[in-house]
Every structure is written in structure tokens, then in C-alpha cells.
Amino acid sequence: MELEIPPSTDASRLPSPLRMERLFVWAVRAAFPLMVAAVAPALAGPGRLSLQSGGEVRVVEAETTVSFTVLRTDGADGSVSVDLVTCCGDATPGADYESVSETLVWASGDSSPRTVQVTLHDDLQVELPTEVFLVSLSGLTGGAVFGTWTTQAVDVDDDEVAPHGRFTLQSPSNPFLTEAEVSVTLIVQRTEGVDGAVSVRFRTCCGDATAGSDYETVDRVLMWGDGDGSPRNVEIAIHDDLVVENPTENFSVLLSSASGGAWYGAVTSGLVTLRDNDNTVHGRLSFSGPIAYRVPEQEGEIALAVTRAEGSAGEVSVRVTTCCGDATAGADYAPLDEVLTWADGDSDTKIVLVTLLDDDLIESPTETFLVGLSELSGGAVPGAATLTTIEIEDDKGRTLFGDGFESGNECIWSANQGGSSCAH
């Protein structure tokens, strides 16, 4: 079993499963490591606008301000602008920080950085240990494109002590759990303070595992008396349903409805993952290798391997398609829609080729699209990886004056295309 922790969430108004999922996805994407490109040669164009850094910045709410710098790189032709706004997250505008919505403007030839300050408020209230808001760029004008960083997360640490305590989930001691296990035990702790009688609601919900079939529903109120700081154990029964299913299924555990003046700790929710232990005679179809690729746009082709494992009885097939993301089908990559077929007894690996297109435009430093498996037939079931992410790195402005070009004077900016065209 794996317990995955989403970002801090205002658990007194615990989010809907959809909101929790969105926050978790956002946290995973905000924390995903991106390589910062080397400094590019100056281009005869409007340039790229980007935050100086991305990822996360951590501050204490008692700090007065936090600053953000926006850079204009890779060109300074013409007047350009971009909007910087604060939004989203579980920190409260007006209470935890002052909202900012500002348009930053550069004149032609100006590439000096712009700095914006966001004011923080020390509200003297016991809150989540960390609350989050975002700073993001949008609304480009003047033909500029986005650089590497367009969003930054700000973690605001609470500096108040909770005399009645904070409730937090502790990760289970057993990190892996198959559905054949009898149960899993989660621990809820009361930390920081033990004044007064307090309680919190613990419940299971959501996910693609089925309550009553894959696990037993739990919905109970945990109680502590005055001075009691001992942990509470919650046991969740697991069922072995003898049905061939997805390799993993999951359900959520949530803390909510804190009472008695107690508040929430760093972890108020988690994801319990169950691994299927039933074998299929027809096999599981899955991508083999990395679930994410990062490649330059001049790569040409990417070979993806699809495997049939755990059974080879009967003829089976799967559809492989490209979709989604901010990369453009037909411009950044060639659309793919192909059906792979295995004969009875065949368990050989099948290869599909994804073609990348070098479009000669200056774009965002990276663009992404997905390759997915769907429409399985013949009794085959999905394997561990049915989705692959391909992240394309733009090479314009980094290798534009490489092999075959003598100087930047041979490049002519094309404003209507938002990029450059070069000839030699």
C-alpha cells in the first residue's frame, strides 16, 4: 500500500474529491523538476517572458512581503506586456496575503527585469501548518512567448501554536499492500497541545476501488479527553475479491469536522493503493519503459514499447492514440491512431513510433502531449502504465545559430507566425 499526500488543504471545509484531486495533481506538477536551459543568444524578436524561478518558495506568515522577478530574454524588439496575478490555493486573499493583479510592460529595446511584491498578513489564527497560493503569468501581448517558468507556488507557514492540538495522519508502517491482506491500520495523532476534549471525523471515500467489494467503508468520530495526547488507530478491512482488475486500485482516507478548538496538521488526507493479486489468462497490456519522456523537437521519432504480460491466451488488441496537452497535433507531432494485435499465444513486445515535427517556431520552452492505450479487446486488461507523457523541448533560441548558420543576421523574425524563419 502506498499513502500519497496531497498539498495542505483547509480541512475544516474539507474539499470535494474533485477539488482534492485537482490540488494533488497541481502539487505534483508544481513540484515536477524542470531543467533550466542555458542562456540563449539574443534573437531579433519580442523575446520570452518568464518568472525568474519556478517550483515553490516557502515563507513564514510573519514575513512582510515576498518578491517575484519577471525576466525578458531571447529578444527585445517591440513593446510587450504580461499580466502577473495571485490566485488559487488554500491561503485566503485578504487574510493571508494581499491579492495582486498587475500588468508588466516593456518598451522596445528594454529587457530589464520587473519585480512585483506580494504583501503577507500574520493573522494570529491557528491554521493549517502550511497554506498555498499561486503567482502566475498570463495575457501575453506584443508577440512575446512564455519562457520556462509561468507559475510559482508560495507556501506560507503558520507560526501560531495550537493549544488544543492538531490532527494529522501518520503513514502506515507497511508501504505495500495486496488485496489479499486482511486489513490496513492508519494512525491519527494529536500534536502540539492537549488542552480540552477534542474530536475529529475519519472516513474512507472516493477512488476507483469499490467500497464493500475491495475494502470496508469506515466513517467514525475519534475522540480525545483533556490532557490526552495518545494516538488513535483505525483499522480498515481489505477484501480479496478474486476478480481480475486493474493492477492497482485506490481509495482515499480523510480527516474532517475537527471540534473542541483543535485544528489540522500537515497531513489530513491520503491515498490507499491496493495491488491486484489475480492473474489473467489473456494478459495485461501496458507501456514498457519510462512513463514520461523529455526530448528535443528535432528528435524525429520516439519508439514506444507495448507489452502483453501475465497471460497469452486468445487474440487480443489495444488502440494506441495521441491526444491532449499544449503541443499541437500536426504542427508539433504527427497524430497517432493505431491498433496493435496479439495472436493466441503471442506475448511479443509491439513497437509504435511517435513522430515529432520541428516547426521552426519560437514557442514555450516545453510543450506536452499524451499517448494512451484504450479499447482493449479479447479479455485483456490494462497493465500498470496505460498513459505516457511526451514533453517536447523547443530548440529555437538555443540552437538557432548552430550548424549551417553563420550569424543571427540570417534569421528574419516573422511576427505573424510568432517565431522566426531562417535560410542559408
Short mmCIF file of C-alpha atoms in Angstrom, two decimals:
data_model
loop_
_atom_site.label_atom_id
_atom_site.label_comp_id
_atom_site.label_asym_id
_atom_site.label_seq_id
_atom_site.Cartn_x
_atom_site.Cartn_y
_atom_site.Cartn_z
CA MET A 1 0.00 0.00 0.00
CA GLU A 2 1.16 3.49 -0.74
CA LEU A 3 -0.04 6.57 1.09
CA GLU A 4 0.22 9.61 -1.18
CA ILE A 5 -0.13 13.01 0.43
CA PRO A 6 -1.71 15.94 -1.44
CA PRO A 7 -0.81 19.54 -0.55
CA SER A 8 -2.21 21.10 2.63
CA THR A 9 -5.92 21.71 2.37
CA ASP A 10 -8.29 23.67 4.61
CA ALA A 11 -9.71 20.56 6.26
CA SER A 12 -12.31 22.43 8.32
CA ARG A 13 -14.07 22.77 4.98
CA LEU A 14 -12.66 19.59 3.54
CA PRO A 15 -12.66 19.73 -0.24
CA SER A 16 -14.75 17.63 -2.51
CA PRO A 17 -12.92 14.62 -4.00
CA LEU A 18 -12.61 16.54 -7.27
CA ARG A 19 -11.02 19.58 -5.62
CA MET A 20 -8.65 17.38 -3.60
CA GLU A 21 -7.65 15.58 -6.79
CA ARG A 22 -7.07 18.87 -8.61
CA LEU A 23 -4.89 20.17 -5.76
CA PHE A 24 -2.93 16.91 -5.72
CA VAL A 25 -2.39 16.99 -9.50
CA TRP A 26 -1.38 20.65 -9.27
CA ALA A 27 1.10 19.88 -6.43
CA VAL A 28 2.65 17.04 -8.38
CA ARG A 29 3.04 19.29 -11.48
CA ALA A 30 4.38 22.24 -9.41
CA ALA A 31 7.00 20.00 -7.81
CA PHE A 32 7.99 18.24 -11.08
CA PRO A 33 11.70 19.06 -11.72
CA LEU A 34 12.41 21.00 -14.90
CA MET A 35 15.89 21.63 -16.26
CA VAL A 36 16.62 25.30 -16.79
CA ALA A 37 18.08 25.93 -20.23
CA ALA A 38 21.44 27.57 -20.76
CA VAL A 39 21.46 31.24 -21.70
CA ALA A 40 20.37 31.63 -25.32
CA PRO A 41 21.79 34.00 -27.89
CA ALA A 42 19.85 37.24 -28.38
CA LEU A 43 17.17 36.95 -31.04
CA ALA A 44 15.65 39.57 -33.33
CA GLY A 45 12.19 39.15 -31.85
CA PRO A 46 9.93 40.18 -28.96
CA GLY A 47 11.52 37.61 -26.63
CA ARG A 48 10.33 35.28 -23.87
CA LEU A 49 8.69 36.42 -20.63
CA SER A 50 9.19 34.20 -17.61
CA LEU A 51 9.35 34.17 -13.84
CA GLN A 52 12.95 34.11 -12.70
CA SER A 53 12.40 30.80 -10.94
CA GLY A 54 9.63 28.22 -10.56
CA GLY A 55 8.67 25.39 -8.26
CA GLU A 56 7.94 26.58 -4.74
CA VAL A 57 9.02 29.35 -2.40
CA ARG A 58 8.48 28.95 1.36
CA VAL A 59 7.84 31.86 3.74
CA VAL A 60 6.56 32.36 7.29
CA GLU A 61 3.34 34.36 7.58
CA ALA A 62 5.09 36.84 9.90
CA GLU A 63 7.27 37.98 6.98
CA THR A 64 6.12 41.26 5.49
CA THR A 65 6.44 40.61 1.76
CA VAL A 66 7.63 38.10 -0.83
CA SER A 67 9.10 39.27 -4.16
CA PHE A 68 8.86 37.84 -7.68
CA THR A 69 11.00 38.78 -10.65
CA VAL A 70 9.86 38.54 -14.28
CA LEU A 71 12.53 38.34 -17.00
CA ARG A 72 12.51 39.26 -20.68
CA THR A 73 15.03 37.11 -22.56
CA ASP A 74 15.87 35.97 -26.11
CA GLY A 75 14.87 39.25 -27.78
CA ALA A 76 13.72 42.81 -27.06
CA ASP A 77 12.06 44.02 -30.28
CA GLY A 78 8.83 45.94 -29.84
CA SER A 79 6.67 46.71 -26.84
CA VAL A 80 5.43 43.67 -24.91
CA SER A 81 3.47 43.02 -21.73
CA VAL A 82 2.29 40.24 -19.44
CA ASP A 83 -0.17 40.02 -16.55
CA LEU A 84 1.03 38.80 -13.14
CA VAL A 85 -1.74 37.63 -10.81
CA THR A 86 -2.10 35.82 -7.50
CA CYS A 87 -4.78 33.16 -7.25
CA CYS A 88 -5.92 29.73 -6.17
CA GLY A 89 -4.66 27.52 -3.36
CA ASP A 90 -5.97 27.29 0.20
CA ALA A 91 -4.42 30.52 1.52
CA THR A 92 -7.09 33.23 1.79
CA PRO A 93 -6.72 36.50 -0.16
CA GLY A 94 -7.14 39.49 2.14
CA ALA A 95 -6.45 37.40 5.25
CA ASP A 96 -3.22 35.53 4.47
CA TYR A 97 -1.95 37.75 1.64
CA GLU A 98 -2.94 40.74 -0.48
CA SER A 99 -4.16 39.87 -3.97
CA VAL A 100 -2.07 41.21 -6.85
CA SER A 101 -3.17 41.74 -10.45
CA GLU A 102 -0.60 43.81 -12.32
CA THR A 103 0.33 44.32 -15.97
CA LEU A 104 4.07 44.49 -16.57
CA VAL A 105 5.16 46.43 -19.68
CA TRP A 106 8.47 46.57 -21.57
CA ALA A 107 9.25 49.15 -24.28
CA SER A 108 11.12 48.19 -27.43
CA GLY A 109 14.76 47.51 -26.60
CA ASP A 110 14.04 47.18 -22.86
CA SER A 111 15.00 43.83 -21.34
CA SER A 112 15.42 44.87 -17.71
CA PRO A 113 13.73 42.63 -15.11
CA ARG A 114 10.48 43.58 -13.39
CA THR A 115 9.90 42.89 -9.68
CA VAL A 116 6.49 42.57 -8.01
CA GLN A 117 5.96 42.33 -4.26
CA VAL A 118 3.12 40.43 -2.59
CA THR A 119 2.19 41.52 0.94
CA LEU A 120 1.71 38.78 3.56
CA HIS A 121 -0.53 39.02 6.65
CA ASP A 122 0.12 37.50 10.06
CA ASP A 123 -3.47 36.78 11.04
CA LEU A 124 -2.74 35.39 14.55
CA GLN A 125 -5.07 32.44 13.91
CA VAL A 126 -4.22 28.76 14.28
CA GLU A 127 -4.44 27.36 10.74
CA LEU A 128 -3.01 24.56 8.67
CA PRO A 129 0.78 24.31 9.17
CA THR A 130 1.21 25.42 5.54
CA GLU A 131 -1.19 27.17 3.18
CA VAL A 132 -0.54 27.77 -0.50
CA PHE A 133 -1.29 30.35 -3.17
CA LEU A 134 -0.04 30.72 -6.74
CA VAL A 135 1.65 33.51 -8.66
CA SER A 136 1.16 33.11 -12.41
CA LEU A 137 1.75 34.86 -15.71
CA SER A 138 -0.88 35.21 -18.44
CA GLY A 139 -2.13 37.60 -21.14
CA LEU A 140 0.98 37.99 -23.29
CA THR A 141 0.98 40.84 -25.83
CA GLY A 142 3.35 42.12 -28.50
CA GLY A 143 4.27 38.72 -29.92
CA ALA A 144 6.27 37.58 -26.88
CA VAL A 145 6.10 33.94 -25.81
CA PHE A 146 6.38 32.33 -22.40
CA GLY A 147 9.73 31.25 -21.02
CA THR A 148 10.47 28.33 -18.70
CA TRP A 149 8.50 29.42 -15.64
CA THR A 150 4.96 30.78 -15.76
CA THR A 151 3.71 29.71 -12.31
CA GLN A 152 5.21 29.67 -8.84
CA ALA A 153 3.73 28.22 -5.68
CA VAL A 154 4.08 30.14 -2.41
CA ASP A 155 3.98 28.04 0.78
CA VAL A 156 3.01 30.18 3.77
CA ASP A 157 3.94 28.54 7.10
CA ASP A 158 1.66 29.21 10.08
CA ASP A 159 3.57 30.48 13.14
CA GLU A 160 0.85 30.04 15.80
CA VAL A 161 0.82 27.19 18.36
CA ALA A 162 -2.40 25.16 18.70
CA PRO A 163 -3.06 24.71 22.46
CA HIS A 164 -5.87 22.21 21.77
CA GLY A 165 -3.73 20.26 19.35
CA ARG A 166 -3.52 19.45 15.63
CA PHE A 167 -4.83 16.28 13.98
CA THR A 168 -2.63 14.57 11.42
CA LEU A 169 -2.49 11.22 9.61
CA GLN A 170 0.63 9.11 10.03
CA SER A 171 1.83 6.99 7.13
CA PRO A 172 1.31 3.24 7.66
CA SER A 173 4.26 1.04 8.62
CA ASN A 174 3.62 -1.35 5.70
CA PRO A 175 4.29 0.57 2.45
CA PHE A 176 2.91 -2.15 0.13
CA LEU A 177 -0.45 -3.88 0.35
CA THR A 178 -2.03 -6.50 -1.90
CA GLU A 179 -5.76 -7.12 -1.81
CA ALA A 180 -5.06 -10.49 -0.13
CA GLU A 181 -4.05 -8.64 3.07
CA VAL A 182 -6.66 -8.72 5.82
CA SER A 183 -6.54 -5.05 6.78
CA VAL A 184 -4.51 -1.85 6.92
CA THR A 185 -4.14 0.29 10.04
CA LEU A 186 -3.84 4.08 9.88
CA ILE A 187 -2.85 6.24 12.84
CA VAL A 188 -4.27 9.66 13.73
CA GLN A 189 -2.13 11.79 16.04
CA ARG A 190 -2.89 14.77 18.27
CA THR A 191 0.15 17.05 18.38
CA GLU A 192 1.24 20.48 19.74
CA GLY A 193 -1.35 20.72 22.51
CA VAL A 194 -3.70 18.63 24.69
CA ASP A 195 -5.98 21.25 26.27
CA GLY A 196 -9.64 20.22 26.45
CA ALA A 197 -11.75 17.46 24.94
CA VAL A 198 -11.48 17.31 21.14
CA SER A 199 -12.59 15.11 18.25
CA VAL A 200 -12.16 14.59 14.50
CA ARG A 201 -14.04 12.59 11.86
CA PHE A 202 -12.17 9.82 9.98
CA ARG A 203 -13.72 8.41 6.83
CA THR A 204 -12.95 6.48 3.65
CA CYS A 205 -14.23 7.55 0.25
CA CYS A 206 -13.68 8.01 -3.47
CA GLY A 207 -11.10 6.42 -5.75
CA ASP A 208 -11.55 3.55 -8.22
CA ALA A 209 -11.53 0.82 -5.57
CA THR A 210 -15.08 -0.28 -4.70
CA ALA A 211 -16.34 0.14 -1.13
CA GLY A 212 -17.80 -3.12 0.16
CA SER A 213 -16.02 -5.14 -2.53
CA ASP A 214 -12.37 -4.06 -2.34
CA TYR A 215 -12.43 -2.56 1.17
CA GLU A 216 -14.82 -1.96 4.06
CA THR A 217 -16.19 1.57 4.47
CA VAL A 218 -15.11 3.40 7.64
CA ASP A 219 -16.81 6.55 8.95
CA ARG A 220 -16.25 7.26 12.63
CA VAL A 221 -15.52 10.06 15.08
CA LEU A 222 -12.25 9.81 17.03
CA MET A 223 -12.29 11.42 20.48
CA TRP A 224 -9.64 12.64 22.96
CA GLY A 225 -10.17 13.79 26.56
CA ASP A 226 -8.49 16.77 28.25
CA GLY A 227 -4.76 16.08 28.54
CA ASP A 228 -4.90 13.01 26.26
CA GLY A 229 -2.27 13.06 23.52
CA SER A 230 -2.17 9.35 22.68
CA PRO A 231 -2.61 8.29 19.03
CA ARG A 232 -5.75 6.62 17.69
CA ASN A 233 -5.53 3.55 15.44
CA VAL A 234 -8.12 3.00 12.71
CA GLU A 235 -8.29 -0.43 11.04
CA ILE A 236 -9.71 -0.74 7.53
CA ALA A 237 -10.67 -4.24 6.34
CA ILE A 238 -9.43 -5.25 2.87
CA HIS A 239 -11.27 -7.79 0.67
CA ASP A 240 -9.73 -10.25 -1.79
CA ASP A 241 -12.42 -10.28 -4.49
CA LEU A 242 -10.82 -12.92 -6.80
CA VAL A 243 -11.63 -10.71 -9.81
CA VAL A 244 -9.00 -9.73 -12.40
CA GLU A 245 -8.86 -5.91 -12.19
CA ASN A 246 -6.50 -3.04 -12.88
CA PRO A 247 -3.04 -3.67 -11.40
CA THR A 248 -3.75 -1.07 -8.72
CA GLU A 249 -6.90 0.50 -7.33
CA ASN A 250 -7.16 3.13 -4.64
CA PHE A 251 -9.40 4.87 -2.17
CA SER A 252 -8.97 7.98 -0.02
CA VAL A 253 -8.92 8.49 3.74
CA LEU A 254 -9.89 11.93 5.06
CA LEU A 255 -9.93 13.87 8.32
CA SER A 256 -12.68 16.48 8.77
CA SER A 257 -15.04 18.13 11.27
CA ALA A 258 -12.43 18.92 13.94
CA SER A 259 -14.02 20.11 17.19
CA GLY A 260 -13.05 21.41 20.65
CA GLY A 261 -10.72 24.07 19.28
CA ALA A 262 -8.27 21.59 17.77
CA TRP A 263 -7.04 22.15 14.24
CA TYR A 264 -5.35 20.22 11.46
CA GLY A 265 -1.76 19.15 10.99
CA ALA A 266 0.33 18.74 7.86
CA VAL A 267 -1.43 15.60 6.60
CA THR A 268 -5.24 15.46 6.58
CA SER A 269 -5.81 13.05 3.71
CA GLY A 270 -4.11 10.17 1.94
CA LEU A 271 -4.49 7.64 -0.85
CA VAL A 272 -4.54 3.91 -0.05
CA THR A 273 -3.39 1.82 -3.02
CA LEU A 274 -4.36 -1.85 -3.37
CA ARG A 275 -2.45 -4.16 -5.71
CA ASP A 276 -4.45 -6.81 -7.55
CA ASN A 277 -3.15 -10.35 -6.97
CA ASP A 278 -5.31 -12.17 -9.55
CA ASN A 279 -3.73 -13.35 -12.80
CA THR A 280 -5.39 -13.04 -16.18
CA VAL A 281 -5.00 -15.76 -18.81
CA HIS A 282 -5.47 -13.20 -21.60
CA GLY A 283 -2.77 -10.86 -20.34
CA ARG A 284 -2.26 -7.27 -19.26
CA LEU A 285 -1.38 -4.67 -21.89
CA SER A 286 0.89 -1.85 -20.83
CA PHE A 287 3.57 0.57 -21.95
CA SER A 288 7.05 -0.63 -21.08
CA GLY A 289 9.83 1.75 -20.05
CA PRO A 290 9.52 5.37 -18.88
CA ILE A 291 6.06 6.84 -18.30
CA ALA A 292 7.42 10.27 -19.27
CA TYR A 293 9.84 11.34 -21.99
CA ARG A 294 11.58 14.69 -22.38
CA VAL A 295 13.06 15.12 -25.87
CA PRO A 296 14.15 17.97 -28.19
CA GLU A 297 11.76 18.70 -31.04
CA GLN A 298 14.37 17.69 -33.60
CA GLU A 299 14.41 14.15 -32.15
CA GLY A 300 12.40 12.87 -35.11
CA GLU A 301 10.81 9.73 -33.69
CA ILE A 302 10.19 8.11 -30.32
CA ALA A 303 9.74 4.33 -30.16
CA LEU A 304 7.22 3.22 -27.51
CA ALA A 305 7.01 -0.42 -26.46
CA VAL A 306 3.69 -2.07 -25.54
CA THR A 307 3.86 -5.39 -23.70
CA ARG A 308 1.49 -8.31 -23.06
CA ALA A 309 2.21 -9.91 -19.67
CA GLU A 310 0.65 -12.41 -17.24
CA GLY A 311 -1.11 -14.42 -19.94
CA SER A 312 -1.25 -15.02 -23.71
CA ALA A 313 -4.46 -17.00 -24.28
CA GLY A 314 -6.59 -15.87 -27.22
CA GLU A 315 -6.29 -12.98 -29.65
CA VAL A 316 -6.22 -9.55 -28.00
CA SER A 317 -5.79 -5.96 -29.18
CA VAL A 318 -5.41 -2.39 -27.96
CA ARG A 319 -5.76 1.03 -29.56
CA VAL A 320 -2.84 3.49 -29.24
CA THR A 321 -3.64 7.19 -29.72
CA THR A 322 -2.10 10.61 -29.15
CA CYS A 323 -4.10 13.40 -27.55
CA CYS A 324 -4.31 16.34 -25.18
CA GLY A 325 -1.63 18.65 -23.84
CA ASP A 326 -0.45 22.03 -25.14
CA ALA A 327 1.58 20.63 -28.03
CA THR A 328 -0.29 20.92 -31.34
CA ALA A 329 -1.12 17.80 -33.35
CA GLY A 330 0.02 18.22 -36.94
CA ALA A 331 2.45 21.02 -36.00
CA ASP A 332 4.49 19.67 -33.08
CA TYR A 333 3.82 15.95 -33.62
CA ALA A 334 2.07 13.67 -36.09
CA PRO A 335 -1.24 12.32 -34.73
CA LEU A 336 -1.16 8.60 -34.00
CA ASP A 337 -4.15 6.21 -34.06
CA GLU A 338 -3.02 2.59 -34.37
CA VAL A 339 -4.41 -0.79 -33.27
CA LEU A 340 -1.93 -3.39 -32.01
CA THR A 341 -2.96 -7.06 -32.17
CA TRP A 342 -1.55 -10.17 -30.50
CA ALA A 343 -2.46 -13.67 -31.77
CA ASP A 344 -3.27 -16.58 -29.46
CA GLY A 345 -0.07 -17.48 -27.60
CA ASP A 346 1.75 -14.34 -28.74
CA SER A 347 3.37 -12.31 -25.98
CA ASP A 348 5.96 -10.43 -28.04
CA THR A 349 6.51 -6.73 -27.40
CA LYS A 350 4.96 -4.42 -30.02
CA ILE A 351 6.55 -1.11 -31.04
CA VAL A 352 4.74 2.07 -32.09
CA LEU A 353 6.56 5.10 -33.49
CA VAL A 354 5.57 8.63 -32.47
CA THR A 355 6.80 11.27 -34.94
CA LEU A 356 7.89 14.71 -33.74
CA LEU A 357 7.77 17.73 -36.07
CA ASP A 358 10.36 20.51 -35.98
CA ASP A 359 8.15 23.51 -36.72
CA ASP A 360 10.80 26.30 -36.85
CA LEU A 361 8.77 28.46 -34.45
CA ILE A 362 9.91 30.00 -31.18
CA GLU A 363 7.45 28.59 -28.64
CA SER A 364 7.20 27.85 -24.95
CA PRO A 365 10.38 26.08 -23.77
CA THR A 366 8.43 22.83 -23.38
CA GLU A 367 5.13 21.54 -24.78
CA THR A 368 3.43 18.30 -23.82
CA PHE A 369 1.10 15.68 -25.27
CA LEU A 370 -0.05 12.22 -24.19
CA VAL A 371 0.00 8.75 -25.75
CA GLY A 372 -2.64 6.40 -24.32
CA LEU A 373 -3.88 2.82 -24.52
CA SER A 374 -7.65 2.23 -24.85
CA GLU A 375 -10.32 -0.09 -26.28
CA LEU A 376 -8.76 -3.33 -25.05
CA SER A 377 -10.37 -6.45 -26.54
CA GLY A 378 -10.21 -10.23 -26.25
CA GLY A 379 -10.34 -10.28 -22.46
CA ALA A 380 -7.05 -8.42 -21.92
CA VAL A 381 -6.94 -5.94 -19.04
CA PRO A 382 -4.87 -2.77 -18.52
CA GLY A 383 -1.39 -3.10 -17.10
CA ALA A 384 0.49 -0.74 -14.81
CA ALA A 385 1.10 2.01 -17.42
CA THR A 386 -1.58 2.92 -19.95
CA LEU A 387 -0.53 6.55 -20.40
CA THR A 388 2.80 8.06 -21.46
CA THR A 389 3.68 11.76 -21.35
CA ILE A 390 5.94 13.24 -24.01
CA GLU A 391 7.46 16.66 -23.26
CA ILE A 392 8.97 18.41 -26.27
CA GLU A 393 11.78 20.92 -25.73
CA ASP A 394 11.79 23.91 -28.09
CA ASP A 395 15.23 24.30 -29.66
CA LYS A 396 14.76 27.77 -31.16
CA GLY A 397 16.76 30.47 -29.40
CA ARG A 398 19.13 27.78 -28.10
CA THR A 399 20.41 26.14 -31.27
CA LEU A 400 19.05 28.62 -33.81
CA PHE A 401 22.52 29.79 -34.78
CA GLY A 402 24.10 26.35 -34.74
CA ASP A 403 25.19 24.21 -37.66
CA GLY A 404 24.50 25.78 -41.04
CA PHE A 405 24.13 29.41 -39.87
CA GLU A 406 26.92 31.93 -39.77
CA SER A 407 25.22 34.65 -37.77
CA GLY A 408 22.00 35.87 -36.29
CA ASN A 409 21.63 38.28 -39.23
CA GLU A 410 20.49 35.36 -41.39
CA CYS A 411 17.33 34.98 -39.29
CA ILE A 412 14.28 37.10 -40.10
CA TRP A 413 11.60 37.49 -37.43
CA SER A 414 8.07 36.65 -38.58
CA ALA A 415 5.62 38.37 -36.25
CA ASN A 416 2.53 36.80 -37.77
CA GLN A 417 3.90 33.35 -37.02
CA GLY A 418 5.13 34.18 -33.54
CA GLY A 419 8.55 32.79 -34.43
CA SER A 420 11.42 33.08 -36.86
CA SER A 421 12.27 31.82 -40.30
CA CYS A 422 15.85 31.22 -41.31
CA ALA A 423 17.56 30.47 -44.59
CA HIS A 424 21.11 29.80 -45.64
#
